[in-house]
XYZ file of N, CA and C in Angstrom:
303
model
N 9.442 -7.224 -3.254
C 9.620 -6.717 -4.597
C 8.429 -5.835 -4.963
N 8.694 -5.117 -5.994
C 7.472 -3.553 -6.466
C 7.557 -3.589 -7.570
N 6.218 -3.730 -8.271
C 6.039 -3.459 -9.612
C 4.734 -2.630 -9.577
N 4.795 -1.495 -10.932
C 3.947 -0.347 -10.313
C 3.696 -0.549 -12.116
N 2.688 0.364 -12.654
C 2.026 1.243 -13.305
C 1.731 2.514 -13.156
N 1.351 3.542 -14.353
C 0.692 4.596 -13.794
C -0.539 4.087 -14.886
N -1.651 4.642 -14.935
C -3.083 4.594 -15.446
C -3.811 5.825 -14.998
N -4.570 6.596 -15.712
C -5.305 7.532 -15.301
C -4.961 8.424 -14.634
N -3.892 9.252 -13.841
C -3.659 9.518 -13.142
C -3.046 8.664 -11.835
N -3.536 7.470 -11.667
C -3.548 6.585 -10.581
C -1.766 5.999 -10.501
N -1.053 5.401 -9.496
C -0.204 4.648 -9.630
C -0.611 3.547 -9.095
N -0.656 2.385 -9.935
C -0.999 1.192 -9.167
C 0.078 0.444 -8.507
N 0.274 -0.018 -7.278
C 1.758 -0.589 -7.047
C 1.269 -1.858 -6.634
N 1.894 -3.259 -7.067
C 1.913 -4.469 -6.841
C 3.242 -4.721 -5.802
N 2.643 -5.341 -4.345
C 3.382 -5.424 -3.368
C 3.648 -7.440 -3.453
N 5.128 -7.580 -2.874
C 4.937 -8.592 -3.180
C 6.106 -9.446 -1.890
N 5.012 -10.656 -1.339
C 6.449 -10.604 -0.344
C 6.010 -10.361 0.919
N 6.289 -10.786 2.017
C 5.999 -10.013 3.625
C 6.296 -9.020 3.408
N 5.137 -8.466 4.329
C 5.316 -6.714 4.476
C 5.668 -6.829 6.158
N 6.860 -7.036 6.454
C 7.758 -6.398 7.550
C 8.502 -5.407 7.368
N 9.133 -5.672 8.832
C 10.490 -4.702 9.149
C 11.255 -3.958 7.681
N 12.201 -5.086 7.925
C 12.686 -5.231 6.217
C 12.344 -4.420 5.380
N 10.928 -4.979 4.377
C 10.580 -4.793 3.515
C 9.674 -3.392 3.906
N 9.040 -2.855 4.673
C 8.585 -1.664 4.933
C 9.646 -0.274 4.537
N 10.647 -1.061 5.634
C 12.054 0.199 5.432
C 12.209 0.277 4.385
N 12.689 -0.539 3.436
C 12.840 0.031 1.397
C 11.834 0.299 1.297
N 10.490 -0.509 0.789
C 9.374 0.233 0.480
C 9.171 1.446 0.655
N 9.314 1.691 1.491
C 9.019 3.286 2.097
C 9.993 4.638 1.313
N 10.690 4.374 0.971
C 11.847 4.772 0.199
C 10.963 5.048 -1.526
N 11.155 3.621 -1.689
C 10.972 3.472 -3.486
C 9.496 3.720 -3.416
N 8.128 3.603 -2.521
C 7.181 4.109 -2.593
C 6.783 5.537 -3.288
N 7.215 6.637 -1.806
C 8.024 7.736 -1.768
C 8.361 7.931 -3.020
N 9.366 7.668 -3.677
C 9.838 8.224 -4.955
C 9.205 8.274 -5.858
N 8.251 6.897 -6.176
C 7.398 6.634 -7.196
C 6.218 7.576 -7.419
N 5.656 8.345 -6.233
C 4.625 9.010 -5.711
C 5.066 9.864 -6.843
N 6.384 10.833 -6.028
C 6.477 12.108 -6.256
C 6.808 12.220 -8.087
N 7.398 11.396 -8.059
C 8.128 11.148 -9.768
C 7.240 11.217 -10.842
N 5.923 10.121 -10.420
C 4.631 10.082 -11.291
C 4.058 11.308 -10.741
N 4.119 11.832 -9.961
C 2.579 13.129 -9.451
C 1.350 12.437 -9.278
N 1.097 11.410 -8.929
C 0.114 10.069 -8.801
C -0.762 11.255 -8.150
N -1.929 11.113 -8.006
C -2.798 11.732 -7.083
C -4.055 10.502 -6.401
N -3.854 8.942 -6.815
C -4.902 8.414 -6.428
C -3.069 6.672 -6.190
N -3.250 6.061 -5.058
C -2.478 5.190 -4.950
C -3.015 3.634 -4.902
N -2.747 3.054 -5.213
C -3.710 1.781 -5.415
C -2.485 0.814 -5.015
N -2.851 0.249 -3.765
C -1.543 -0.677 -3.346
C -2.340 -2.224 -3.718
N -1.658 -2.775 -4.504
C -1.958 -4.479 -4.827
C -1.633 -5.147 -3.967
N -2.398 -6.011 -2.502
C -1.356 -6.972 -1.697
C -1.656 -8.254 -2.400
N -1.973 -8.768 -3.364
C -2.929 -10.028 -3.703
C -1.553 -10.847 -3.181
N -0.450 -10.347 -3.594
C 0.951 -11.434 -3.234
C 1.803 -11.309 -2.068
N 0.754 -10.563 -0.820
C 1.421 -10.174 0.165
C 0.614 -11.157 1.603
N 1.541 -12.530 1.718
C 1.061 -13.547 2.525
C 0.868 -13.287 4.364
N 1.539 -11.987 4.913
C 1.708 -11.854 6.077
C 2.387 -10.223 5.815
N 1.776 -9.858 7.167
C 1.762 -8.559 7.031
C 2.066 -8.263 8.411
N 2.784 -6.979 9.066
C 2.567 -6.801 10.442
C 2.596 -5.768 10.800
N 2.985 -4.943 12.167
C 2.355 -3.306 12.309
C 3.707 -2.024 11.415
N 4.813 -3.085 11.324
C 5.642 -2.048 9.706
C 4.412 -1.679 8.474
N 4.083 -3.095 8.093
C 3.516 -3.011 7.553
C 2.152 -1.765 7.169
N 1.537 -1.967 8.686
C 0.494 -1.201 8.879
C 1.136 0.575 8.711
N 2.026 0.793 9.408
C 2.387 1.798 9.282
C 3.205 2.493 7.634
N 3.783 1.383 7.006
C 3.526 1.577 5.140
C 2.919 2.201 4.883
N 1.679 1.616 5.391
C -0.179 2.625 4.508
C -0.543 3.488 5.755
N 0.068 3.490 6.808
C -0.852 4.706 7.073
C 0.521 6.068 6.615
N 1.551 5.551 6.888
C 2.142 6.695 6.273
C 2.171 7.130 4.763
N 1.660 6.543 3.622
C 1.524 6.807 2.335
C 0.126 7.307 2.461
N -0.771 6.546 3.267
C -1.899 7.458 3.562
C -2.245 8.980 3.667
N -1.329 9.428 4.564
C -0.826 10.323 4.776
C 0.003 11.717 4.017
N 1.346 10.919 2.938
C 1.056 11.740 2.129
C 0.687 11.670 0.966
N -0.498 10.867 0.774
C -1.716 11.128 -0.131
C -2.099 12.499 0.171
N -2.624 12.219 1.196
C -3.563 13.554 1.816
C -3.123 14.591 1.496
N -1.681 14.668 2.138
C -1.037 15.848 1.643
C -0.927 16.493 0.608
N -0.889 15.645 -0.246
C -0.893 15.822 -1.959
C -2.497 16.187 -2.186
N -3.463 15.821 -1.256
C -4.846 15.997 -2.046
C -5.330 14.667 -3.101
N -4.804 13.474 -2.533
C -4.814 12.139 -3.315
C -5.735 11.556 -1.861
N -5.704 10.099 -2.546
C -6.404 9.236 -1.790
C -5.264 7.512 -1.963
N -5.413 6.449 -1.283
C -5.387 5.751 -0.849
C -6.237 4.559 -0.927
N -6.037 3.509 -2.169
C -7.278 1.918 -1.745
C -6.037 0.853 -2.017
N -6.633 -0.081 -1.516
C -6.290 -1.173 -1.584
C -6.719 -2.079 -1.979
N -6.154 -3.240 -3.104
C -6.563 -4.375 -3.578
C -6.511 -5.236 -3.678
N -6.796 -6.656 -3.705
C -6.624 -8.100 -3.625
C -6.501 -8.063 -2.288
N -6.841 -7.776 -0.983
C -6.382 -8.341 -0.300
C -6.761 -9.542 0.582
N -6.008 -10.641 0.936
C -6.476 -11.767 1.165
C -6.740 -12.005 2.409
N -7.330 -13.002 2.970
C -8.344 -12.878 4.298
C -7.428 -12.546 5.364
N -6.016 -13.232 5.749
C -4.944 -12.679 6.369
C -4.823 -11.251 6.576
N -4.635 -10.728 5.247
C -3.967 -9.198 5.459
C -5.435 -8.017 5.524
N -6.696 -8.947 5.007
C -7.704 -8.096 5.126
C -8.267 -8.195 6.628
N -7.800 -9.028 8.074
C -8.061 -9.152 9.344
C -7.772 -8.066 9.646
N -6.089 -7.881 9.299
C -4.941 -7.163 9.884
C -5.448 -5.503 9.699
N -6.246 -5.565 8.129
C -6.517 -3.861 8.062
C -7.896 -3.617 8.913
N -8.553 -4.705 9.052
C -9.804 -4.075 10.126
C -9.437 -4.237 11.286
N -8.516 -5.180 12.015
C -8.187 -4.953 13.246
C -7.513 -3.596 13.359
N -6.803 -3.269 12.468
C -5.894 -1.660 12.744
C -6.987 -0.526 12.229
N -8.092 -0.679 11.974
C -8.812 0.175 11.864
C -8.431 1.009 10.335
N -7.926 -0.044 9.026
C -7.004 0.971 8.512
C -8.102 0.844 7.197
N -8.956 0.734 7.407
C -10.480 0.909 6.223
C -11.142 2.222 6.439
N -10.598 2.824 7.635
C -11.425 3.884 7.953
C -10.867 5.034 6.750
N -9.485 4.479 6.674
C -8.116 5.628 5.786
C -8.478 5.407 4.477
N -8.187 3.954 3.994
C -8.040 3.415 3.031
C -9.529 2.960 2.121
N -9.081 3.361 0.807
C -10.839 2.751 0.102
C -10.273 0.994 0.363
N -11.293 0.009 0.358
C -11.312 -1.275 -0.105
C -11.862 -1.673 -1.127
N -10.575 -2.580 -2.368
C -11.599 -2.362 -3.778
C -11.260 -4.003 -3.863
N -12.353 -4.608 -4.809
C -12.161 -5.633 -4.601
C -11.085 -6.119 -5.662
């Protein structure tokens, strides 16, 4: 499930739920839309409620990563819990992504 804000320019999106297969494929969709709809230029993904995560997952943020960039935006991430914060330094995905606490 997705619950978002906009603030400042920013869209904040609250992820909620395994981030698999599944849930990557919609996400990726209603992400996507939310981006372009708001004109977000800064993305702030919430996992605080995201218990397990896997390389769909990973690929979520590096592809919103991505078109951040494109847009000339950026990419952080928040709450995330010791689980899903392994998963982004094993994938190297702090190098992309700000980490906020």
């Amino acid at each position: 499930m997705l619950f978002y804000e906009v603030k400042g320019g920013a869209l904040r999106v609250r992820l909620t739920g395994d981030l698999d297969h599944s849930a990557a494929t919609r996400l990726r969709g209603e992400l996507d839309a939310l981006i372009a709809q708001t004109g977000a230029k800064r993305l702030l993904l919430d996992v605080s409620d995201v218990p397990f995560m896997d390389s769909s997952g990973i690929g979520l943020v590096i592809g919103r990563y991505k078109l951040m960039a494109r847009r000339g935006g950026s990419v952080a991430v928040v709450g995330s819990n010791e689980r899903v914060d392994r998963i982004f330094n094993m994938a190297g995905l702090y190098s992309l992504v700000e980490r906020r606490a």
